[in-house]
XYZ file of C-alpha atoms in Angstrom:
231
model
C -188.644 83.269 -52.680
C -188.758 84.082 -56.559
C -187.518 80.318 -57.374
C -190.528 79.152 -54.973
C -193.048 81.045 -56.598
C -192.283 80.726 -60.164
C -192.395 76.797 -59.723
C -196.057 77.728 -58.321
C -196.666 79.780 -61.280
C -197.407 82.787 -59.249
C -195.147 85.302 -60.038
C -196.378 88.531 -62.213
C -194.345 89.905 -64.551
C -190.478 89.882 -64.295
C -189.626 92.027 -67.082
C -191.270 93.152 -70.182
C -190.590 95.036 -73.269
C -192.469 98.193 -75.319
C -194.778 96.646 -78.110
C -195.202 99.675 -80.069
C -198.779 101.132 -81.370
C -198.370 100.729 -85.237
C -195.646 102.370 -85.438
C -192.967 100.071 -83.794
C -191.563 100.337 -80.324
C -191.042 103.607 -78.816
C -187.625 103.890 -77.714
C -187.820 103.270 -74.105
C -186.374 100.609 -71.376
C -188.042 97.721 -70.948
C -189.419 97.477 -67.213
C -188.014 95.329 -64.340
C -190.814 93.822 -62.339
C -190.826 93.110 -58.453
C -191.706 89.546 -58.439
C -191.863 88.947 -54.622
C -194.415 91.859 -54.154
C -196.208 91.005 -57.181
C -196.381 87.186 -55.752
C -197.994 88.707 -52.616
C -200.264 90.673 -54.523
C -201.538 87.362 -56.293
C -202.181 86.057 -53.684
C -203.641 88.693 -51.861
C -206.316 89.376 -54.564
C -206.927 85.520 -54.876
C -208.114 85.325 -51.575
C -210.237 88.266 -51.897
C -212.039 86.557 -54.445
C -210.538 88.308 -57.669
C -209.467 85.684 -60.503
C -206.497 86.641 -62.271
C -204.210 85.745 -65.366
C -201.036 85.781 -64.087
C -198.082 86.182 -66.451
C -194.053 85.321 -66.315
C -193.173 88.258 -69.270
C -195.501 90.439 -70.315
C -195.446 93.035 -73.411
C -196.681 96.633 -72.336
C -197.489 99.563 -74.326
C -197.921 103.309 -74.385
C -200.375 103.281 -71.350
C -197.690 102.099 -69.279
C -194.547 103.956 -71.159
C -195.774 107.353 -71.482
C -196.484 107.756 -67.570
C -193.620 106.291 -66.773
C -191.400 108.889 -69.533
C -193.615 111.899 -67.899
C -192.131 110.832 -64.553
C -188.707 110.251 -65.493
C -187.776 111.735 -68.706
C -185.238 110.164 -71.176
C -183.113 107.706 -68.730
C -181.609 104.417 -69.949
C -183.160 102.479 -67.231
C -186.620 103.094 -64.988
C -185.393 103.995 -61.594
C -187.842 101.686 -60.103
C -189.620 98.342 -60.044
C -193.003 97.959 -61.907
C -195.901 95.620 -61.581
C -197.902 95.857 -64.597
C -201.624 95.133 -64.189
C -203.637 94.531 -67.165
C -207.264 95.225 -67.340
C -209.211 94.075 -69.877
C -211.494 97.144 -71.356
C -210.956 96.359 -75.203
C -213.105 92.719 -75.252
C -216.545 92.336 -74.545
C -217.328 91.843 -70.977
C -215.566 94.292 -69.616
C -215.135 94.776 -65.543
C -217.771 97.475 -64.443
C -216.673 100.514 -62.584
C -217.607 99.428 -59.383
C -215.979 95.967 -59.763
C -212.625 98.067 -60.705
C -213.261 99.961 -57.465
C -213.246 97.209 -55.231
C -210.370 95.648 -56.485
C -208.739 99.129 -55.808
C -209.611 98.602 -52.263
C -208.311 94.955 -52.184
C -205.168 96.307 -53.589
C -204.459 98.212 -50.820
C -205.088 95.964 -48.426
C -202.493 93.662 -50.665
C -199.796 96.294 -50.458
C -200.164 97.272 -46.397
C -200.107 93.597 -45.357
C -196.358 92.954 -47.148
C -193.741 92.706 -44.402
C -191.159 94.719 -46.287
C -191.031 98.629 -45.835
C -191.361 100.285 -49.706
C -193.034 103.251 -51.396
C -195.634 102.094 -53.810
C -197.484 104.283 -56.310
C -200.491 103.067 -57.841
C -201.232 104.178 -61.427
C -204.640 104.353 -63.110
C -204.136 104.804 -66.965
C -206.271 105.063 -70.029
C -207.366 107.955 -72.007
C -209.988 110.511 -71.102
C -213.097 110.691 -74.006
C -212.274 109.169 -77.200
C -213.362 107.490 -79.743
C -210.997 106.166 -82.782
C -213.740 104.616 -84.998
C -217.140 105.151 -86.438
C -219.314 107.882 -87.107
C -218.289 109.706 -83.749
C -214.456 109.009 -84.499
C -212.907 112.326 -83.019
C -215.484 112.580 -79.999
C -214.134 114.584 -76.870
C -216.552 115.827 -74.025
C -214.618 118.170 -71.931
C -217.391 118.588 -69.269
C -217.631 115.025 -68.811
C -214.187 114.864 -68.639
C -213.900 117.408 -65.782
C -217.213 115.954 -63.887
C -215.420 112.454 -63.696
C -212.689 114.186 -62.211
C -213.864 115.719 -59.574
C -216.176 112.936 -58.725
C -213.164 110.658 -58.500
C -211.918 112.894 -55.827
C -215.002 113.842 -53.863
C -217.329 110.859 -54.922
C -215.288 108.031 -55.708
C -218.057 105.307 -54.685
C -220.836 107.252 -56.410
C -218.292 107.607 -59.527
C -217.782 103.425 -59.095
C -221.792 103.041 -60.013
C -222.022 104.879 -63.150
C -222.621 102.141 -65.946
C -220.984 101.088 -68.883
C -223.337 102.518 -71.433
C -223.103 106.310 -70.054
C -219.062 105.713 -70.454
C -219.758 104.849 -73.968
C -222.303 107.634 -74.674
C -220.114 110.340 -73.062
C -216.990 109.670 -73.620
C -216.871 107.309 -76.411
C -215.927 103.457 -77.051
C -212.680 103.984 -75.662
C -213.687 105.945 -72.802
C -214.214 103.182 -71.087
C -210.634 102.864 -70.590
C -211.275 105.276 -67.330
C -212.824 102.452 -65.433
C -209.178 101.590 -64.378
C -208.728 105.161 -62.739
C -210.818 103.540 -60.191
C -208.794 100.962 -58.964
C -206.362 103.651 -58.421
C -208.765 105.897 -56.510
C -209.911 102.490 -54.700
C -206.374 102.181 -53.171
C -206.615 105.327 -51.295
C -206.493 104.743 -47.441
C -209.100 107.401 -46.968
C -212.329 105.169 -47.904
C -211.446 102.088 -45.244
C -208.877 103.066 -43.354
C -209.858 106.633 -42.110
C -206.759 108.411 -43.561
C -206.555 111.677 -45.827
C -205.762 112.707 -49.567
C -204.617 115.498 -51.029
C -204.547 116.568 -54.607
C -201.164 117.233 -55.386
C -201.519 118.254 -58.936
C -204.414 118.127 -62.010
C -204.046 118.992 -65.691
C -206.481 118.272 -68.798
C -205.581 118.776 -72.378
C -207.353 118.390 -75.560
C -206.479 117.163 -78.394
C -203.855 114.622 -77.976
C -203.503 112.288 -80.510
C -207.603 112.755 -81.231
C -207.985 112.151 -77.038
C -208.318 114.127 -74.064
C -205.456 113.642 -71.593
C -206.023 114.478 -68.027
C -203.690 114.190 -65.086
C -204.599 113.618 -61.199
C -201.758 113.220 -58.689
C -203.385 112.232 -55.257
C -201.193 111.620 -52.192
C -202.164 109.207 -49.548
C -201.983 110.222 -45.736
C -202.674 107.412 -43.758
C -204.005 107.467 -40.310
C -201.146 107.002 -38.006
C -201.084 103.493 -36.036
C -202.409 101.490 -39.616
C -200.024 99.448 -41.504
C -199.489 102.235 -44.044
C -199.224 104.734 -41.368
C -196.163 103.326 -39.718
C -192.725 104.575 -39.913
């Protein structure tokens, strides 16, 4: 499967090193991908009308390695396979919250249709309110951030309709990174498959390197009889 997928140019990432952020790479292990699942996800998302750029190798940054470190600590090798999914939130045009939300729903369908039993976590990463340059550098908006966390749980479809301009006005130029959280939320089965979700952990803190930091861990409880609900 790996060789066939590689020849077709449709494997996502098989491995990736930490690229650093100005001060050099963080001293953490490189990631190990899951080419078979990645290829399956790619095929499924393309059929769902999402145009992907596929890569065999990809450098990753703090947006992935910091969450891995928080979860697993100081290790010589990450104890899980990782499929990095890069979303453009730097160069105009960036995807809307609605498109990211739809992508998450398509991602759930892709994972559920994979024919091997796996436990899968979907992470949406990106800073909360922050701005790194210009007259508003250092901007933090606690109220907006916490309202975002509330709506992400209770009203994700409504939150997905928030326009880009509101992110920039209320959460700073880098606050647009939050649209990536909508991908993870869209992957929960309470939206389409009649399941339920449970908030296991919520955390918010400022400042962290001039950035608001939030954590939200949501556990999926799929409805029995659905692909994700089968033992």
